[in-house]
PDB file of N, CA and C in Angstrom:
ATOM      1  N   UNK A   1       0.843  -1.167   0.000  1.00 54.00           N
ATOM      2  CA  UNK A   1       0.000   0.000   0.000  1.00 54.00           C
ATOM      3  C   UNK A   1       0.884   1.224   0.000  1.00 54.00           C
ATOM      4  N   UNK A   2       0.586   2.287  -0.577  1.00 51.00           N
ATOM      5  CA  UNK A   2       1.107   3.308  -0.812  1.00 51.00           C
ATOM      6  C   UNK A   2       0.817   4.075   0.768  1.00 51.00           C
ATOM      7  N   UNK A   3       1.719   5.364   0.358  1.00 52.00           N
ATOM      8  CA  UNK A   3       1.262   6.034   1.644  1.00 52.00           C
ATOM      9  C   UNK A   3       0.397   6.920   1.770  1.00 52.00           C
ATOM     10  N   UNK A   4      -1.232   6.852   2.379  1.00 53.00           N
ATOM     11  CA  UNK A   4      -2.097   8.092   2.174  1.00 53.00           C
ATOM     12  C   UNK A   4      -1.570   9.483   2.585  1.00 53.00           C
ATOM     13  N   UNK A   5      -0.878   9.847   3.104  1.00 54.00           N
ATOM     14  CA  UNK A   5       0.240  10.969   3.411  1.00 54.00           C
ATOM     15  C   UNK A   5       0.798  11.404   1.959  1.00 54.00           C
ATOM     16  N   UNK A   6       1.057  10.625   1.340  1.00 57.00           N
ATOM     17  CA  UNK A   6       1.295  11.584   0.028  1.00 57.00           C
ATOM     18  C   UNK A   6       3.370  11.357  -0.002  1.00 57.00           C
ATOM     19  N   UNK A   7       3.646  10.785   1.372  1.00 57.00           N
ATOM     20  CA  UNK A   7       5.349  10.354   1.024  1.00 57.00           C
ATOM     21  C   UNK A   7       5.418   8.909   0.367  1.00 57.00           C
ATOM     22  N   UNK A   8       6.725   8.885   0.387  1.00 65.00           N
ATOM     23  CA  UNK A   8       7.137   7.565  -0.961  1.00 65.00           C
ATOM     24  C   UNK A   8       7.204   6.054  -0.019  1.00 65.00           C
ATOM     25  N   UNK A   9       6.670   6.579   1.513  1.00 74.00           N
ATOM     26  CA  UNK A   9       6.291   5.069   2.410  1.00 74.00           C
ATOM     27  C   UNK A   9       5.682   4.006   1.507  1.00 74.00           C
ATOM     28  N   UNK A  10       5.732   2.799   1.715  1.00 80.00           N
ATOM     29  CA  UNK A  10       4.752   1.833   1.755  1.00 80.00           C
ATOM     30  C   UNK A  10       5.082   0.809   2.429  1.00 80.00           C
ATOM     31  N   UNK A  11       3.676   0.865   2.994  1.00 83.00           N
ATOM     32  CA  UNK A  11       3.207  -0.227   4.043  1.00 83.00           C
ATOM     33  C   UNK A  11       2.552  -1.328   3.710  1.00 83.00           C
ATOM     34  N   UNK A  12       2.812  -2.401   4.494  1.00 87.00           N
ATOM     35  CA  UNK A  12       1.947  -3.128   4.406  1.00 87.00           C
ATOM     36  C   UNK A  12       0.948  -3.501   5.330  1.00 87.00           C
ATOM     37  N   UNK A  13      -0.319  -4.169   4.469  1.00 93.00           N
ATOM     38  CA  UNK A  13      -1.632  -3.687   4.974  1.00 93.00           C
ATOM     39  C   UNK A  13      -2.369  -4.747   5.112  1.00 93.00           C
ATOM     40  N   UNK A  14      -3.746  -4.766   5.961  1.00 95.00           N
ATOM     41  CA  UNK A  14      -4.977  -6.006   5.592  1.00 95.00           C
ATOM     42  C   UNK A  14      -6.167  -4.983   5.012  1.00 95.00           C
ATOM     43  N   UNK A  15      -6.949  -5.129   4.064  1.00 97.00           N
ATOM     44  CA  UNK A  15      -7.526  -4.254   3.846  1.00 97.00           C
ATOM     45  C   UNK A  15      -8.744  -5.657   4.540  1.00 97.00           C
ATOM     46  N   UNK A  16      -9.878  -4.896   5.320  1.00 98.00           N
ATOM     47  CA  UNK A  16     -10.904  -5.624   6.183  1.00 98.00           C
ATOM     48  C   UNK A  16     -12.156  -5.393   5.381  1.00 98.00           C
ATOM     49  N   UNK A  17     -12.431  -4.275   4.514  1.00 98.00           N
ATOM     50  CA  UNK A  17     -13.700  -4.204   4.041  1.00 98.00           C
ATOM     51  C   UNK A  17     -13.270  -3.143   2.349  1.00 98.00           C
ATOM     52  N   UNK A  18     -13.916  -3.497   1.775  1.00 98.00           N
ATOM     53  CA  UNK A  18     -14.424  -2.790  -0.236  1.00 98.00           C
ATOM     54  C   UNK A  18     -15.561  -2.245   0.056  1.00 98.00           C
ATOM     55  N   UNK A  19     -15.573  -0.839  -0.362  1.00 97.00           N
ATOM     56  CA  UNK A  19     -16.824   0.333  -0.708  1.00 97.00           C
ATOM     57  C   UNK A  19     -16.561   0.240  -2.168  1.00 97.00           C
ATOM     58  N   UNK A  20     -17.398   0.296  -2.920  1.00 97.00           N
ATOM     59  CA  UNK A  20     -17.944   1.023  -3.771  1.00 97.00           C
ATOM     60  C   UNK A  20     -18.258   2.664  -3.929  1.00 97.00           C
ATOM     61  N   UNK A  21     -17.828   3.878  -4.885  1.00 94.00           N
ATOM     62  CA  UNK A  21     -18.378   5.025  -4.106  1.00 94.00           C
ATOM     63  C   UNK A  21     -18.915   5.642  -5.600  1.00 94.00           C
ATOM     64  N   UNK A  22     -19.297   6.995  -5.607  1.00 94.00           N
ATOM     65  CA  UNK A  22     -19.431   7.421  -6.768  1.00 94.00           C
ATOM     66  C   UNK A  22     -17.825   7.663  -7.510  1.00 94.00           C
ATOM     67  N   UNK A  23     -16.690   8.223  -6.709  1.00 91.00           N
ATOM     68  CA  UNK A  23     -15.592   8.408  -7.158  1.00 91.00           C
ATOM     69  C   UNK A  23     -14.753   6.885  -7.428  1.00 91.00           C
ATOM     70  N   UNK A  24     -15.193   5.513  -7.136  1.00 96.00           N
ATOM     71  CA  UNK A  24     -14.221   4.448  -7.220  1.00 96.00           C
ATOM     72  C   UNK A  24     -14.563   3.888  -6.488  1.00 96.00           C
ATOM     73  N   UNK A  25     -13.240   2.979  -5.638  1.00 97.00           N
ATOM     74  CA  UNK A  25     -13.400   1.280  -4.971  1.00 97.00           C
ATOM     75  C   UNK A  25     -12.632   2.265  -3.764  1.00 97.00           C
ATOM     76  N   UNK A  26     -13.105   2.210  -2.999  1.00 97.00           N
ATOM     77  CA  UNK A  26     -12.399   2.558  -1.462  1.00 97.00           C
ATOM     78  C   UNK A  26     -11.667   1.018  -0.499  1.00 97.00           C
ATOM     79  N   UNK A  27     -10.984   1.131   0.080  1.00 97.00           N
ATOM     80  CA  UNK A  27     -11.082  -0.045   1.430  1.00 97.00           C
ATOM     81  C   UNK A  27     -10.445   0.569   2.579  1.00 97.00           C
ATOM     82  N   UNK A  28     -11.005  -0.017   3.425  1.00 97.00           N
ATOM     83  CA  UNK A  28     -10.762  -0.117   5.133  1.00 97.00           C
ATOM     84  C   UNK A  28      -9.929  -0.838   5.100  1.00 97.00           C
ATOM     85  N   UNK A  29      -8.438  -0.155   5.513  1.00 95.00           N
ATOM     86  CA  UNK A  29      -7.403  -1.134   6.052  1.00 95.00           C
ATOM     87  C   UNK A  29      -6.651  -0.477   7.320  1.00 95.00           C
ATOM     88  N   UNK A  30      -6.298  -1.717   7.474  1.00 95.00           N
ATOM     89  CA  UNK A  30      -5.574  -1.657   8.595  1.00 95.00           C
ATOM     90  C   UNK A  30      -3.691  -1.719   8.393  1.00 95.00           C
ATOM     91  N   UNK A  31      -2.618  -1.150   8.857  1.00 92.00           N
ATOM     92  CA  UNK A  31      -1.075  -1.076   8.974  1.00 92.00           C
ATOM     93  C   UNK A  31      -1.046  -0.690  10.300  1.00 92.00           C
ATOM     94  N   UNK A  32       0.503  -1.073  10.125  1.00 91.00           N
ATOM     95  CA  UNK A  32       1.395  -0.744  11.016  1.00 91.00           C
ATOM     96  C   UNK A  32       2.408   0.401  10.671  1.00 91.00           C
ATOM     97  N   UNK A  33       2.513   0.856  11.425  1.00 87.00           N
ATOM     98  CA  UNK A  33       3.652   2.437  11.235  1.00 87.00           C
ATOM     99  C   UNK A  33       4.251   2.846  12.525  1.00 87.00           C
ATOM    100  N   UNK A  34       5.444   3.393  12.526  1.00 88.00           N
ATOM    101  CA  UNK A  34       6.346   3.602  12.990  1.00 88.00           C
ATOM    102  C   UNK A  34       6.602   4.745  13.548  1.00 88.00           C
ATOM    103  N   UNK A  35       6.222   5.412  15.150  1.00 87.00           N
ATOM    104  CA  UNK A  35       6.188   6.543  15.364  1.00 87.00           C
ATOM    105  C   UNK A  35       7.522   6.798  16.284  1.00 87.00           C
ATOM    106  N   UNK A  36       8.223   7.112  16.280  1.00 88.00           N
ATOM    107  CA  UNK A  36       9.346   7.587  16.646  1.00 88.00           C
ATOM    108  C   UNK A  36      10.044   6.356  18.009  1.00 88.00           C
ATOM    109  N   UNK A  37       9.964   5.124  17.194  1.00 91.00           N
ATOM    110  CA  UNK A  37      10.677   4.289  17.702  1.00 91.00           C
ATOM    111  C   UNK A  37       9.326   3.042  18.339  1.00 91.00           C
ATOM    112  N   UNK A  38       7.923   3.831  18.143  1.00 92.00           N
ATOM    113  CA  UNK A  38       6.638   2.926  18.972  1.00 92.00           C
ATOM    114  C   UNK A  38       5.664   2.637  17.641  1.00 92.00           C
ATOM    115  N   UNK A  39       5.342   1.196  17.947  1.00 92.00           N
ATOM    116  CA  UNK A  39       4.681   0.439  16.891  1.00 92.00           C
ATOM    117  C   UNK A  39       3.155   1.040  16.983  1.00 92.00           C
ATOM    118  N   UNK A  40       2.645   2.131  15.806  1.00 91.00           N
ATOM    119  CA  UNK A  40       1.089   2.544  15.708  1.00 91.00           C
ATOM    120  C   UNK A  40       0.241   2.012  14.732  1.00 91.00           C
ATOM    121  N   UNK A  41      -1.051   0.746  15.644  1.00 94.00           N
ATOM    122  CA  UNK A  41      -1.633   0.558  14.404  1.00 94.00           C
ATOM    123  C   UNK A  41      -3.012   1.737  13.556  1.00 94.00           C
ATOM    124  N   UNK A  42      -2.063   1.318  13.074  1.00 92.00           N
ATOM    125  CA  UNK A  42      -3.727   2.776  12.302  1.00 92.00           C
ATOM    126  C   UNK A  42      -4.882   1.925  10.743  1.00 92.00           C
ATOM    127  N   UNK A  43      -6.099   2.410  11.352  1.00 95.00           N
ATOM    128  CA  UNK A  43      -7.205   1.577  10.418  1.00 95.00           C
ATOM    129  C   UNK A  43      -7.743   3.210   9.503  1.00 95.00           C
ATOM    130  N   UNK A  44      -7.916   2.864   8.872  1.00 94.00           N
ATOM    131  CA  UNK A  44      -8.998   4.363   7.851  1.00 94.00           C
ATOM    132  C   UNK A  44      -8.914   4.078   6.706  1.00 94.00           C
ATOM    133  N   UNK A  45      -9.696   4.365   5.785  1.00 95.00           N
ATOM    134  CA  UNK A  45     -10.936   4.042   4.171  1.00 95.00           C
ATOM    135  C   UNK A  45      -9.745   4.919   3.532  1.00 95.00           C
ATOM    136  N   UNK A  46      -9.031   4.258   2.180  1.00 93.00           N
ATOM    137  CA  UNK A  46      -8.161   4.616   1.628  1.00 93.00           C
ATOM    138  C   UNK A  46      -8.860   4.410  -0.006  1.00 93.00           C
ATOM    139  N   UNK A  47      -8.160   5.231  -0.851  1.00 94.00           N
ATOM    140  CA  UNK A  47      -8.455   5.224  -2.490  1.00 94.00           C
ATOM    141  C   UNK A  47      -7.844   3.824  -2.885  1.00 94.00           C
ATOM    142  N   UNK A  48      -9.122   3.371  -3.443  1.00 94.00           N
ATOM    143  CA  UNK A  48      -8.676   1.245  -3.411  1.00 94.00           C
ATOM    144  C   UNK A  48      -7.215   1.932  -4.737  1.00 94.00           C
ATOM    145  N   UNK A  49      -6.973   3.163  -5.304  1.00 92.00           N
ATOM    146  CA  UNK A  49      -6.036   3.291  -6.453  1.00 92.00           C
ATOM    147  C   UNK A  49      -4.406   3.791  -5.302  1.00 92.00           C
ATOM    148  N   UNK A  50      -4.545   3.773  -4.158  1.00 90.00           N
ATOM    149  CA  UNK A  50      -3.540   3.364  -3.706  1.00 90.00           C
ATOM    150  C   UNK A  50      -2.593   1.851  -2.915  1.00 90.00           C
ATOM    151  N   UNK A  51      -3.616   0.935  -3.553  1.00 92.00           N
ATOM    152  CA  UNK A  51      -3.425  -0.291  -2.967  1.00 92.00           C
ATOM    153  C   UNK A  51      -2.715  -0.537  -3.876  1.00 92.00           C
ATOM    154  N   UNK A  52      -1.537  -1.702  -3.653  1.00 90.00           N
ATOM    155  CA  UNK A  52      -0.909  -2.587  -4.424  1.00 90.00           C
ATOM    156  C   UNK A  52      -1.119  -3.747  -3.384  1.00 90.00           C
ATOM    157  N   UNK A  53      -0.932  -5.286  -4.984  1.00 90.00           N
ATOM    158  CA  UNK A  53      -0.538  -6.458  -4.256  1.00 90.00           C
ATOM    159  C   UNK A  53       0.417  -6.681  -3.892  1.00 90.00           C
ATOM    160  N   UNK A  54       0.002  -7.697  -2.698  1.00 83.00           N
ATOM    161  CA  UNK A  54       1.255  -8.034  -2.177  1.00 83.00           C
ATOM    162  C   UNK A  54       2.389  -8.715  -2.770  1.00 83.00           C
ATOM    163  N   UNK A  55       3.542  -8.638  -2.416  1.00 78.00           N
ATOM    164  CA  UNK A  55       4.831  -9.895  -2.734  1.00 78.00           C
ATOM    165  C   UNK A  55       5.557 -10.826  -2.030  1.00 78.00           C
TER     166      UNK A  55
END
């Protein structure tokens, strides 16, 4: 997954739920990220056009 922040991060993710919207495919996911040395999980509805598969 790309980074909704708009930097060149990517995380990896579970996406838990697919919207449908008028603008596209949304999903609810869930990562892990890295706050100044403490593990933050963070969940929130992302543009399904920033998802990539996994490897």
């Amino acid at each position: 997954m790309d980074s909704a922040t708009g930097d060149e991060a990517v995380h990896a993710g579970l996406v838990i739920e697919w919207r449908r919207g008028s603008e596209g495919w949304s999903a609810l996911v869930t990562y892990v990220v890295d706050d100044q040395g403490s593990p933050v999980v963070v969940t929130q509805w992302l543009d399904g056009a920033l998802l990539r598969p996994a490897r």
